[in-house]
Coordinates of C-alpha atoms and ligand atoms in Angstrom, one line a residue:
M21 CA -21.8 -4.5 -14.9
A22 CA -20.5 -4.3 -18.4
G23 CA -20.5 -0.5 -18.1
I24 CA -18.6 -0.8 -14.8
L25 CA -15.8 -3.0 -16.5
S26 CA -15.7 -0.4 -19.5
R27 CA -15.4 2.5 -17.1
A28 CA -12.5 0.6 -15.4
V29 CA -10.9 0.2 -18.7
I30 CA -11.1 -3.6 -18.7
N31 CA -11.5 -4.5 -22.3
D32 CA -9.9 -7.9 -22.7
P33 CA -12.8 -10.5 -22.8
V34 CA -10.9 -13.1 -20.6
L35 CA -10.2 -10.6 -18.1
R36 CA -13.8 -9.3 -18.1
A37 CA -15.0 -12.9 -17.5
A38 CA -12.4 -13.1 -14.7
Y39 CA -13.6 -10.0 -13.0
T40 CA -17.4 -11.0 -13.6
H41 CA -16.5 -14.4 -11.9
C42 CA -15.2 -12.4 -9.0
R43 CA -18.2 -10.2 -8.7
S44 CA -20.6 -13.1 -8.6
S45 CA -18.6 -15.1 -6.0
V46 CA -18.4 -12.1 -3.6
R47 CA -22.0 -11.2 -4.1
Q48 CA -23.0 -14.8 -3.4
R49 CA -20.7 -15.4 -0.5
D50 CA -20.6 -12.0 1.3
A51 CA -23.7 -9.9 0.5
V52 CA -23.0 -7.2 3.1
E53 CA -19.5 -6.7 2.1
Y54 CA -20.5 -6.7 -1.6
S55 CA -22.9 -3.8 -0.9
I56 CA -20.2 -1.8 0.9
M57 CA -18.0 -2.3 -2.2
Q58 CA -20.9 -1.0 -4.4
L59 CA -20.3 2.4 -2.7
M60 CA -16.8 2.6 -4.2
P61 CA -16.4 4.7 -7.2
P62 CA -17.2 2.5 -10.3
V63 CA -13.7 2.5 -11.6
L64 CA -12.4 0.9 -8.5
R65 CA -15.1 -1.7 -7.9
P66 CA -13.6 -4.5 -10.1
A67 CA -10.4 -4.3 -8.1
C68 CA -12.3 -4.6 -4.8
W69 CA -14.2 -7.7 -6.1
A70 CA -10.9 -9.3 -7.3
M71 CA -9.2 -8.6 -3.9
W72 CA -12.1 -9.8 -1.9
A73 CA -12.5 -12.9 -4.1
A74 CA -8.9 -13.7 -3.7
F75 CA -8.9 -13.4 0.1
S76 CA -12.1 -15.5 0.3
A77 CA -10.7 -18.2 -2.0
A78 CA -7.7 -18.6 0.3
D79 CA -9.8 -18.2 3.4
D80 CA -12.1 -20.9 2.2
I81 CA -9.2 -23.3 1.7
A82 CA -7.9 -22.4 5.3
D83 CA -11.5 -23.0 6.6
A84 CA -12.5 -26.0 4.6
T85 CA -14.5 -28.6 6.7
Q86 CA -13.1 -31.5 4.6
G87 CA -9.8 -33.1 5.2
P88 CA -7.1 -32.8 7.9
R89 CA -5.6 -29.5 8.8
T90 CA -2.2 -30.5 7.2
A91 CA -3.9 -31.1 3.9
R92 CA -5.6 -27.7 4.1
A93 CA -2.3 -26.0 4.8
A94 CA -0.8 -27.7 1.9
R95 CA -3.6 -26.7 -0.5
L96 CA -3.2 -23.1 0.6
D97 CA 0.6 -23.4 0.1
A98 CA 0.0 -24.7 -3.5
W99 CA -2.6 -21.9 -4.0
T100 CA -0.2 -19.1 -2.9
A101 CA 2.8 -20.7 -4.7
A102 CA 0.7 -20.7 -7.9
L103 CA -0.1 -17.0 -7.4
E104 CA 3.4 -16.2 -6.9
R105 CA 4.6 -17.8 -10.2
E106 CA 1.6 -16.4 -12.0
L107 CA 2.3 -12.9 -10.7
A108 CA 5.6 -13.1 -12.4
A109 CA 4.1 -14.4 -15.6
G110 CA 1.3 -11.9 -15.7
S111 CA -1.7 -14.3 -15.9
S112 CA -3.4 -17.3 -14.6
A113 CA -5.9 -19.9 -15.8
D114 CA -7.8 -19.5 -12.5
P115 CA -10.2 -16.6 -12.9
V116 CA -9.8 -15.3 -9.3
R117 CA -6.0 -15.2 -9.4
H118 CA -6.1 -13.8 -13.1
A119 CA -8.2 -10.9 -11.9
L120 CA -6.1 -10.3 -8.9
I121 CA -2.9 -10.3 -11.0
D122 CA -4.4 -7.7 -13.3
T123 CA -5.5 -5.6 -10.2
V124 CA -2.1 -5.8 -8.6
R125 CA -0.4 -4.7 -11.9
R126 CA -3.0 -2.1 -12.9
W127 CA -2.9 -0.3 -9.5
R128 CA 0.7 -1.4 -8.4
L129 CA -0.4 -2.9 -5.3
D130 CA 2.0 -4.1 -2.6
V131 CA 2.6 -7.8 -3.3
A132 CA 4.5 -8.4 -0.1
E133 CA 1.6 -7.3 1.9
L134 CA -0.8 -9.4 0.2
Q135 CA 1.5 -12.4 0.8
L136 CA 1.6 -11.4 4.6
S137 CA -2.1 -11.9 4.8
F138 CA -2.1 -15.2 3.1
A139 CA 0.7 -16.3 5.4
T140 CA -1.6 -15.5 8.3
L141 CA -4.3 -17.7 6.7
K142 CA -1.8 -20.5 6.5
E143 CA -1.2 -20.3 10.3
D144 CA -5.1 -20.5 10.7
A145 CA -5.2 -23.6 8.4
R146 CA -2.5 -25.2 10.5
G147 CA -4.7 -24.5 13.6
R148 CA -3.6 -21.8 16.0
R149 CA -5.1 -21.7 19.3
L150 CA -5.7 -18.2 20.6
E151 CA -5.5 -17.6 24.3
T152 CA -6.0 -13.9 24.8
W153 CA -8.1 -11.1 23.2
R154 CA -4.7 -9.5 22.6
E155 CA -3.5 -12.5 20.5
W156 CA -6.9 -12.6 18.8
S157 CA -6.6 -8.9 17.9
A158 CA -3.1 -9.3 16.5
R159 CA -4.4 -12.1 14.2
V160 CA -7.3 -9.8 13.1
G161 CA -4.8 -7.1 12.4
D162 CA -2.6 -9.3 10.4
S163 CA -5.3 -10.7 8.2
N164 CA -7.7 -7.9 7.9
F165 CA -5.3 -5.0 7.7
S166 CA -4.0 -6.0 4.2
W167 CA -7.4 -5.8 2.8
A168 CA -8.1 -2.4 4.4
S169 CA -4.8 -1.0 3.4
Q170 CA -5.0 -2.3 -0.1
S171 CA -8.3 -0.7 -0.4
M172 CA -6.8 2.6 0.8
T173 CA -3.9 2.3 -1.7
L174 CA -6.4 1.9 -4.5
L175 CA -8.1 5.1 -3.4
A176 CA -4.9 6.9 -3.1
R177 CA -3.8 5.7 -6.7
A178 CA -7.1 7.0 -7.9
G179 CA -6.5 10.3 -6.6
V180 CA -8.2 10.2 -3.2
P181 CA -5.6 9.4 -0.5
V182 CA -7.1 8.2 2.8
P183 CA -5.2 9.5 5.8
M184 CA -4.6 7.1 8.7
W185 CA -3.9 9.1 11.8
L186 CA -1.5 7.4 14.2
R187 CA -3.1 8.9 17.2
R188 CA -6.2 7.0 16.3
K189 CA -4.3 3.8 15.8
D190 CA -6.1 2.1 18.7
A191 CA -9.5 3.2 17.5
Y192 CA -8.8 1.7 14.1
Q193 CA -7.7 -1.6 15.7
R194 CA -10.7 -1.9 17.9
Y195 CA -13.0 -1.0 15.0
L196 CA -11.4 -3.8 13.1
D197 CA -11.9 -6.1 16.1
G198 CA -15.6 -5.1 16.0
L199 CA -16.0 -6.0 12.4
Y200 CA -14.2 -9.3 12.9
L201 CA -16.0 -10.3 16.0
T202 CA -19.3 -9.5 14.2
D203 CA -18.2 -11.9 11.4
T204 CA -17.2 -14.6 14.0
L205 CA -20.7 -14.3 15.6
T206 CA -22.6 -14.3 12.2
D207 CA -20.8 -17.3 11.0
L208 CA -20.6 -19.2 14.2
S209 CA -22.4 -22.2 12.8
Q210 CA -19.7 -22.6 10.1
D211 CA -16.9 -22.5 12.6
L212 CA -18.8 -25.1 14.6
A213 CA -19.2 -27.3 11.7
R214 CA -15.4 -27.5 11.4
G215 CA -15.1 -28.2 15.0
D216 CA -13.5 -24.7 15.6
I217 CA -14.3 -22.0 17.9
S218 CA -12.4 -18.8 16.8
L219 CA -12.7 -17.0 20.2
P220 CA -9.9 -16.6 22.7
A221 CA -9.9 -18.9 25.7
E222 CA -9.8 -15.8 27.8
V223 CA -13.6 -15.1 27.2
L224 CA -14.7 -18.7 26.8
D225 CA -13.4 -19.4 30.4
H226 CA -15.8 -16.7 31.7
F227 CA -18.8 -18.7 30.7
P228 CA -18.3 -22.3 32.2
Q229 CA -19.9 -25.0 30.0
A230 CA -20.4 -22.6 27.0
T231 CA -17.6 -24.2 25.1
D232 CA -19.0 -27.8 25.6
H233 CA -22.5 -26.8 24.7
L234 CA -21.3 -24.9 21.6
R235 CA -19.5 -28.1 20.4
E236 CA -22.8 -30.1 21.0
R237 CA -24.7 -27.2 19.2
R238 CA -26.9 -26.8 22.3
W239 CA -28.5 -23.4 22.8
S240 CA -28.1 -23.3 26.7
P241 CA -28.3 -20.3 29.0
A242 CA -24.4 -20.3 29.1
V243 CA -24.3 -20.1 25.3
S244 CA -27.0 -17.4 25.2
D245 CA -25.1 -15.4 27.9
L246 CA -21.9 -15.8 25.9
V247 CA -23.5 -14.6 22.6
T248 CA -25.1 -11.6 24.5
H249 CA -21.8 -10.6 26.0
L250 CA -20.0 -10.9 22.7
T251 CA -22.6 -9.0 20.8
E252 CA -22.5 -6.2 23.2
Q253 CA -18.7 -6.2 23.0
A254 CA -18.8 -5.9 19.3
H255 CA -21.4 -3.1 19.3
R256 CA -19.0 -1.1 21.6
W257 CA -16.0 -1.8 19.4
L258 CA -17.7 -0.7 16.3
D259 CA -18.7 2.6 18.0
Q260 CA -15.3 4.3 17.8
P261 CA -15.7 8.0 18.1
D262 CA -14.3 10.4 15.4
L263 CA -13.2 7.7 12.9
T264 CA -14.4 9.6 9.9
G265 CA -13.0 13.1 10.9
A266 CA -11.0 14.7 8.1
L267 CA -11.8 12.0 5.7
H268 CA -12.9 12.7 2.1
P269 CA -16.8 12.3 2.2
G270 CA -16.6 9.2 -0.1
P271 CA -14.7 6.9 2.2
A272 CA -16.4 8.6 5.2
E273 CA -19.8 7.5 3.8
M274 CA -18.5 4.1 3.2
L275 CA -17.2 3.8 6.9
R276 CA -20.5 5.1 8.2
T277 CA -22.5 2.6 6.1
A278 CA -20.3 -0.3 7.0
T279 CA -20.8 0.6 10.7
R280 CA -24.6 0.7 10.3
L281 CA -24.6 -2.6 8.4
F282 CA -22.5 -4.2 11.0
H283 CA -24.7 -3.1 13.9
A284 CA -27.8 -4.5 12.0
R285 CA -25.8 -7.7 11.5
L286 CA -25.3 -7.8 15.4
D287 CA -28.9 -7.1 16.0
A288 CA -29.7 -10.1 13.7
V289 CA -27.4 -12.3 15.7
Q290 CA -29.1 -11.2 18.9
E291 CA -32.6 -12.0 17.6
A292 CA -31.5 -15.3 15.9
G293 CA -31.3 -17.3 19.2
P294 CA -30.7 -21.0 18.6
V295 CA -30.7 -20.6 14.8
L296 CA -27.3 -19.0 15.1
L297 CA -26.0 -22.6 15.8
S298 CA -27.4 -24.0 12.6
R299 CA -26.9 -21.4 10.0
P300 CA -25.1 -18.0 9.3
V301 CA -27.6 -15.0 10.0
L302 CA -28.0 -11.8 8.2
P303 CA -30.2 -8.8 8.6
T304 CA -33.3 -8.9 6.4
R305 CA -33.1 -7.5 2.8
R306 CA -35.5 -4.7 4.0
I307 CA -33.2 -3.6 6.7
R308 CA -30.2 -3.8 4.5
W309 CA -32.1 -1.7 1.9
Q310 CA -33.1 0.9 4.5
I311 CA -29.5 1.4 5.2
L312 CA -28.0 1.1 1.7
A313 CA -30.5 3.2 -0.5
P314 CA -29.8 6.6 1.0
A315 CA -26.1 5.6 1.5
R316 CA -25.8 4.9 -2.2
A317 CA -27.3 8.4 -3.0
R318 CA -24.9 10.0 -0.7
A319 CA -21.7 8.1 -1.8
A320 CA -22.6 8.9 -5.4
L321 CA -22.8 12.6 -4.6
A322 CA -19.6 12.5 -2.6
W323 CA -17.5 10.8 -5.3
R324 CA -18.7 13.5 -7.7
L325 CA -16.5 15.9 -5.6
A326 CA -13.5 13.6 -5.8
P327 CA -10.9 14.0 -8.6
L328 CA -10.9 10.4 -9.6
S329 CA -8.3 9.2 -12.1
P330 CA -8.7 6.1 -14.4
P331 CA -6.5 3.0 -13.8
P332 CA -2.9 4.2 -14.5
H333 CA -1.8 1.6 -16.9
R334 CA -2.4 1.0 -20.6
S335 CA -2.2 4.6 -21.9
G336 CA -0.4 7.9 -21.3
P337 CA 2.0 8.3 -18.5
A338 CA 2.4 5.3 -16.1
Y339 CA 0.8 7.2 -13.4
P340 CA -2.0 9.7 -13.0
A341 CA -1.2 13.1 -12.4
P342 CA -0.9 13.8 -8.6
R343 CA -3.9 15.4 -7.2
Q344 CA -2.8 16.6 -3.8
A345 CA -0.1 19.0 -3.1
R346 CA -0.1 18.1 0.6
S347 CA -0.6 14.5 1.2
P348 CA -3.1 14.0 4.0
L349 CA -1.4 10.6 4.4
L350 CA 1.1 12.4 6.5
V351 CA 0.5 11.6 10.1
Q352 CA 2.4 14.2 11.9
P353 CA 4.6 16.9 10.6
P354 CA 8.3 16.3 11.2
P355 CA 10.4 19.0 13.0
A356 CA 10.3 22.3 11.2
H357 CA 13.4 23.9 9.6
P358 CA 15.4 25.8 12.1
S359 CA 14.9 29.0 10.0
G360 CA 11.2 28.7 10.4
A361 CA 10.9 28.4 6.6
R362 CA 7.6 26.8 5.4
P363 CA 7.0 24.8 2.3
P364 CA 5.7 26.7 -0.8
T365 CA 2.1 26.0 -1.9
I366 CA 2.2 24.1 -5.0
P367 CA -1.0 23.7 -7.1
A368 CA -2.2 20.1 -6.6
D369 CA -1.9 19.2 -10.4
H370 CA 1.6 20.5 -10.6
M371 CA 3.1 18.7 -7.6
P372 CA 5.5 15.8 -8.5
R373 CA 4.5 12.5 -7.2
H374 CA 8.0 10.9 -7.2
V375 CA 11.3 12.8 -6.8
A376 CA 14.5 11.0 -7.1
V377 CA 17.8 12.5 -5.9
I378 CA 21.5 11.9 -7.0
M379 CA 23.1 13.2 -3.8
D380 CA 26.5 14.2 -5.3
G381 CA 29.4 16.3 -4.1
N382 CA 30.2 14.9 -0.6
G383 CA 33.8 14.3 -1.5
R384 CA 34.4 17.7 -3.1
W385 CA 32.7 19.4 -0.1
A386 CA 35.2 17.7 2.2
T387 CA 38.2 18.3 0.0
S388 CA 37.6 21.8 -0.4
R389 CA 37.6 22.2 3.5
N390 CA 40.9 20.0 3.8
L391 CA 38.7 17.3 5.4
P392 CA 38.8 13.5 4.6
R393 CA 36.3 12.6 2.2
H394 CA 34.3 10.5 4.7
Q395 CA 33.6 13.7 6.6
G396 CA 31.6 14.9 3.6
H397 CA 29.6 11.6 3.6
R398 CA 29.0 12.2 7.3
V399 CA 27.6 15.6 7.0
G400 CA 25.6 14.7 3.9
A401 CA 23.9 11.9 5.7
D402 CA 23.3 13.6 9.1
S403 CA 22.3 17.0 7.9
A404 CA 21.3 17.0 4.2
V405 CA 19.6 13.7 4.0
R406 CA 17.7 14.1 7.2
D407 CA 16.5 17.7 6.4
V408 CA 15.5 16.8 2.8
I409 CA 13.4 13.8 4.0
Y410 CA 11.7 16.1 6.5
G411 CA 11.1 18.7 3.9
A412 CA 9.6 16.1 1.6
A413 CA 7.2 14.9 4.2
E414 CA 6.4 18.5 5.0
I415 CA 5.5 19.5 1.5
G416 CA 3.4 16.3 1.1
L417 CA 5.5 14.5 -1.5
N418 CA 4.5 10.8 -1.8
Y419 CA 7.7 9.4 -3.1
L420 CA 11.3 10.3 -2.5
T421 CA 14.0 8.2 -3.8
L422 CA 17.7 8.6 -2.6
Y423 CA 20.8 7.3 -4.5
A424 CA 23.0 6.2 -1.7
F425 CA 25.5 3.7 -3.2
S426 CA 25.7 2.6 -6.8
T427 CA 26.9 -0.6 -8.2
E428 CA 29.9 1.5 -9.6
N429 CA 30.7 2.9 -6.2
W430 CA 32.5 -0.4 -5.4
K431 CA 35.4 1.0 -7.4
R432 CA 36.1 3.4 -4.3
D433 CA 38.5 2.4 -1.6
T434 CA 37.4 0.0 1.0
Q435 CA 37.7 2.5 3.8
E436 CA 35.4 5.0 2.0
I437 CA 32.9 2.2 1.3
T438 CA 32.9 1.2 4.9
Y439 CA 32.1 4.7 6.0
L440 CA 29.2 4.9 3.5
F441 CA 27.7 1.7 4.9
E442 CA 28.1 2.9 8.5
N443 CA 26.0 6.1 7.5
V444 CA 23.2 3.9 6.0
R445 CA 23.1 1.9 9.3
D446 CA 22.9 5.1 11.4
Q447 CA 20.1 6.4 9.2
L448 CA 18.0 3.2 9.6
R449 CA 18.3 3.7 13.3
S450 CA 17.6 7.4 13.4
D451 CA 14.1 8.9 14.3
I452 CA 13.5 9.3 10.7
F453 CA 12.4 5.7 10.6
T454 CA 12.0 4.8 14.1
N455 CA 9.6 7.5 15.0
D456 CA 6.3 5.9 14.0
S457 CA 4.4 9.1 14.2
Y458 CA 6.1 10.7 11.0
G459 CA 4.6 7.9 9.1
I460 CA 7.7 7.5 6.9
R461 CA 8.0 4.1 5.0
L462 CA 11.2 2.8 4.0
R463 CA 11.9 0.7 1.0
W464 CA 15.3 -0.5 -0.4
A465 CA 16.1 -1.1 -4.1
G466 CA 19.4 -2.8 -4.7
R467 CA 21.3 -6.0 -4.7
N468 CA 22.5 -8.1 -1.6
E469 CA 25.8 -9.0 -3.3
G470 CA 28.8 -7.7 -1.5
L471 CA 26.9 -6.1 1.3
P472 CA 27.6 -7.2 5.0
E473 CA 24.9 -9.8 6.0
D474 CA 23.9 -7.8 9.1
L475 CA 23.3 -4.6 7.1
V476 CA 21.0 -6.5 4.7
E477 CA 19.1 -7.8 7.7
E478 CA 18.7 -4.3 9.0
L479 CA 17.5 -2.9 5.8
L480 CA 15.0 -5.8 5.5
K481 CA 14.0 -5.2 9.0
A482 CA 13.4 -1.5 8.6
E483 CA 11.3 -2.2 5.4
S484 CA 9.3 -4.6 7.3
T485 CA 8.6 -2.5 10.4
T486 CA 7.6 0.5 8.4
R487 CA 5.7 -1.2 5.8
H488 CA 2.1 -0.2 7.0
R489 CA 3.1 3.6 7.3
T490 CA 0.9 5.8 5.2
G491 CA 3.1 9.0 4.8
L492 CA 6.1 9.6 2.6
T493 CA 7.8 6.5 1.1
V494 CA 11.6 6.9 1.1
T495 CA 13.3 4.4 -1.2
L496 CA 17.0 4.0 -0.6
C497 CA 18.8 3.0 -3.8
F498 CA 21.7 1.2 -2.1
N499 CA 24.0 -1.0 -4.0
Y500 CA 21.8 -0.1 -6.9
G501 CA 22.4 0.0 -10.6
G502 CA 19.8 0.8 -13.3
R503 CA 21.4 -1.6 -15.8
A504 CA 21.6 -4.4 -13.2
E505 CA 17.9 -3.8 -12.4
L506 CA 16.9 -4.1 -16.0
T507 CA 19.1 -7.1 -16.4
Q508 CA 17.5 -9.0 -13.7
A509 CA 14.1 -8.1 -15.0
A510 CA 15.1 -9.4 -18.5
A511 CA 16.2 -12.7 -16.8
Q512 CA 12.9 -13.2 -15.1
L513 CA 11.0 -12.6 -18.2
A514 CA 13.3 -15.1 -20.1
R515 CA 12.6 -17.5 -17.4
A516 CA 8.8 -17.0 -17.7
A517 CA 9.1 -17.4 -21.5
T518 CA 11.0 -20.6 -21.2
A519 CA 8.5 -22.1 -18.8
G520 CA 5.8 -21.3 -21.3
D521 CA 4.0 -18.8 -19.2
L522 CA 4.7 -15.8 -21.4
H523 CA 4.8 -15.5 -25.2
P524 CA 7.6 -13.3 -26.6
D525 CA 5.1 -11.8 -29.1
H526 CA 2.9 -10.6 -26.3
L527 CA 5.5 -9.0 -24.2
S528 CA 4.4 -5.5 -23.1
E529 CA 6.1 -2.6 -21.3
D530 CA 3.9 -3.5 -18.3
D531 CA 5.3 -7.0 -18.2
L532 CA 8.8 -5.5 -18.0
A533 CA 7.9 -2.9 -15.5
S534 CA 6.3 -5.4 -13.2
H535 CA 9.7 -7.2 -12.9
L536 CA 11.6 -4.2 -11.7
L537 CA 12.7 -4.1 -8.2
L538 CA 9.8 -2.0 -6.7
P539 CA 7.1 -2.5 -9.4
D540 CA 4.5 -0.7 -7.3
T541 CA 6.5 2.7 -7.1
P542 CA 5.3 5.2 -9.7
D543 CA 7.5 6.4 -12.4
V544 CA 9.9 9.2 -11.5
D545 CA 8.6 12.8 -12.2
L546 CA 11.8 14.6 -11.3
I547 CA 15.3 13.7 -11.0
W548 CA 17.5 16.2 -9.0
R549 CA 21.2 16.0 -9.0
T550 CA 23.4 18.1 -6.7
G551 CA 27.1 18.8 -7.0
G552 CA 27.1 20.4 -10.4
E553 CA 27.5 17.2 -12.6
R554 CA 25.0 16.8 -15.4
R555 CA 24.7 13.0 -15.8
I556 CA 22.3 10.2 -14.7
S557 CA 25.1 7.7 -13.5
N558 CA 23.1 4.5 -14.1
F559 CA 20.1 5.7 -11.9
L560 CA 16.5 4.5 -12.5
L561 CA 17.0 4.2 -16.2
W562 CA 13.5 2.7 -16.8
Q563 CA 11.5 4.7 -14.3
S564 CA 12.8 8.1 -15.4
A565 CA 12.1 7.7 -19.0
Y566 CA 9.9 10.8 -18.9
A567 CA 11.4 12.5 -15.8
E568 CA 12.2 16.2 -15.7
L569 CA 15.8 17.0 -14.7
H570 CA 17.1 19.5 -12.3
F571 CA 20.6 20.2 -11.5
T572 CA 22.0 22.3 -8.6
E573 CA 25.5 23.5 -8.2
K574 CA 25.7 23.1 -4.5
Y575 CA 27.5 20.2 -3.0
W576 CA 25.1 17.7 -1.2
P577 CA 26.3 18.5 2.4
D578 CA 25.3 22.1 1.9
V579 CA 21.8 21.2 0.8
D580 CA 18.7 21.4 3.0
R581 CA 14.9 21.1 2.6
R582 CA 14.7 24.6 1.1
D583 CA 16.6 23.5 -1.9
L584 CA 14.1 20.5 -2.4
W585 CA 11.3 23.0 -2.2
H586 CA 12.9 25.3 -4.7
T587 CA 13.5 22.3 -7.1
I588 CA 9.9 21.3 -6.7
S589 CA 8.7 24.9 -7.3
D590 CA 10.8 24.9 -10.5
Y591 CA 9.3 21.6 -11.7
A592 CA 5.8 23.0 -11.0
Q593 CA 6.4 25.6 -13.8
R594 CA 7.2 23.1 -16.4
E595 CA 5.0 21.7 -19.0
R596 CA 5.1 17.9 -19.6
R597 CA 4.1 16.6 -22.9
Y598 CA 4.8 12.9 -23.1
G599 CA 5.2 13.2 -26.9
T600 CA 2.2 15.2 -27.6
A601 CA 2.2 18.7 -29.5
P602 CA 2.2 21.7 -27.3
P603 CA -1.3 23.2 -26.9
P604 CA -1.8 25.9 -29.8
T605 CA -2.1 28.9 -27.3
S606 CA 1.2 28.2 -25.6
S607 CA 3.1 28.2 -28.9
P608 CA 4.3 31.9 -29.8
D609 CA 5.8 30.5 -33.1
R610 CA 2.5 29.1 -34.4
L611 CA 0.9 32.4 -33.5
T612 CA 3.4 34.3 -35.5
T613 CA 2.9 32.0 -38.6
Q614 CA -0.9 32.5 -38.4
D615 CA -0.5 36.1 -38.0
S616 CA 1.6 36.3 -41.1
V617 CA -0.8 34.3 -43.1
Q618 CA -3.7 36.5 -42.4
Ligands
IPE5 C1 28.1 11.3 -3.5 O1 29.3 12.1 -3.3 C2 28.1 10.1 -2.5 C3 28.2 8.8 -3.2 C4 28.7 8.6 -4.4 C5 28.1 7.6 -2.4 P1 30.5 11.7 -3.9 O2 31.3 10.9 -3.0 O3 30.5 11.1 -5.3 O4 31.3 13.2 -4.0 P2 32.1 13.8 -5.2 O5 31.4 13.6 -6.5 O6 33.3 13.0 -5.2 O7 32.3 15.3 -4.8
IPE6 C1 26.3 8.7 -8.2 O1 27.3 9.5 -7.9 C2 25.9 7.8 -7.3 C3 25.5 8.2 -6.0 C4 25.2 9.4 -5.7 C5 25.3 7.2 -5.0 P1 28.9 9.3 -8.4 O2 29.6 10.4 -7.8 O3 29.2 8.0 -8.0 O4 28.6 9.4 -10.0 P2 29.8 9.7 -11.0 O5 30.8 8.6 -10.9 O6 30.3 11.0 -10.8 O7 28.9 9.5 -12.3
MG7 MG1 30.4 11.9 -7.2

């Protein structure tokens, strides 16, 4: 255990105690899930314990047997509000939240997604009756997807991206349904103790009297038939074909083992009979061990093949070097370039993870053709932006950030500004973001001030509808300024210090980074500016501290994905040092000096 915390680079004694607390609570509360987490690589296990312990803590508040529903909902509100405050401050006196905050910052997890799953729990605490399997399944999706997707993010951050194939979306959903139905059956007695039956009316109505008998805790033929029906259903849902196809052997082994364990849980439910109504049932230790012992050996072997990275913060560059040239998170290739050009093969460890683009030269492009400036913006958006996004997805880039409108661009005339806004609106509505199968996620970095309200709404809506996508992340820097971003981060830190949540002497770079607009986005590896100017123009000042720079003479509307690929190929030749001395063999000067000494 101490060894695992050290391997995960968790050295602070308070944090170690917090993670240890999470581990014990997960182990005690959910033995089967705990054993599945033990199949994760050691460096990721503490994060898994923290996330699970946090979800469980919130779930336990929502499901508490004591007190009225409104009081439970209020307690959960207080718990999540405390988490929100403490996330900003960076620490908590509550060990579970303290470990979770560290996990979120260490692995830059998506806070919005965590909050979404807590919000679902709140609805449960308030009591929500589910009529149909469809509603039930949507609820399962909302509350469980977050856990699954955060675990996938962890793996991706550690160098093992886990692809989600859209064509298998239904199969994933059914599988999650199977896991959740198994849980519901195993813990039936706890639901009954609270007076809840978390099954949809649709199925209960098929077994007349079963609901009444369940409430009376009476094991009748109706209840027995209902349990048999649900157990068979859960077995079928768990048996989704081809879920592990194309997965790295590590996650594939975890998925197979989880499936076996959950089938064993269902067998235990079926064998339990009346006992099911009085206590939670689990497969025997012997059965669990028979499944887990060989799985552990296979998982250990599988992870040895994986290029795992240590947690990204504390030392060196903010993010581990990218491990995959072609991101398998890409769900379906976007349309190819009309010339038939294909992306170059970039060695995995030379591929940038995050490319940020200053798309400049629209106005000059138009003027040189005797066209009004807005025509340049139009072609830049319709042709260059679209093609570069496709090219980024095709080459397997993880993060592409586009500078679309700066806080300084308000100095332009109103008509030009209006055109620029209309272009963004059109882009949000285009297939880049509306076609689910490209898996492209949109994020927006910028301020609301000055923007039309309906455009802000469209941006937020596009962020929300694309948030689960697992391919390329496109960040639109729109009404964005680097100094404005740093100033608002400073204001938040000052507020935390005034409230006594942060001591100025202990302020770290991570603290500041976690208050930026998109704290879970990795640092910029490469800034690319078109249009011939050689300046940064207030773009991503913090995030590009160690970025490589690339300048292209072409005006932006003349650019296409081949220019992006050329830029990435050039980046791949560069040596990044982060302040270190160059390795001896690559320095001709030093060889010369040594030669002359001899
Ligand atoms: C970049 O092109 C687009 C935005 C700044 C919004 P410009 O409009 O700056 O084009 P030039 O630099 O005037 O040619
Ligand atoms: C930078 O381009 C901003 C965007 C591309 C959105 P500008 O054209 O506004 O930059 P300056 O004014 O030449 O520095
Ligand atoms: Mg310009």
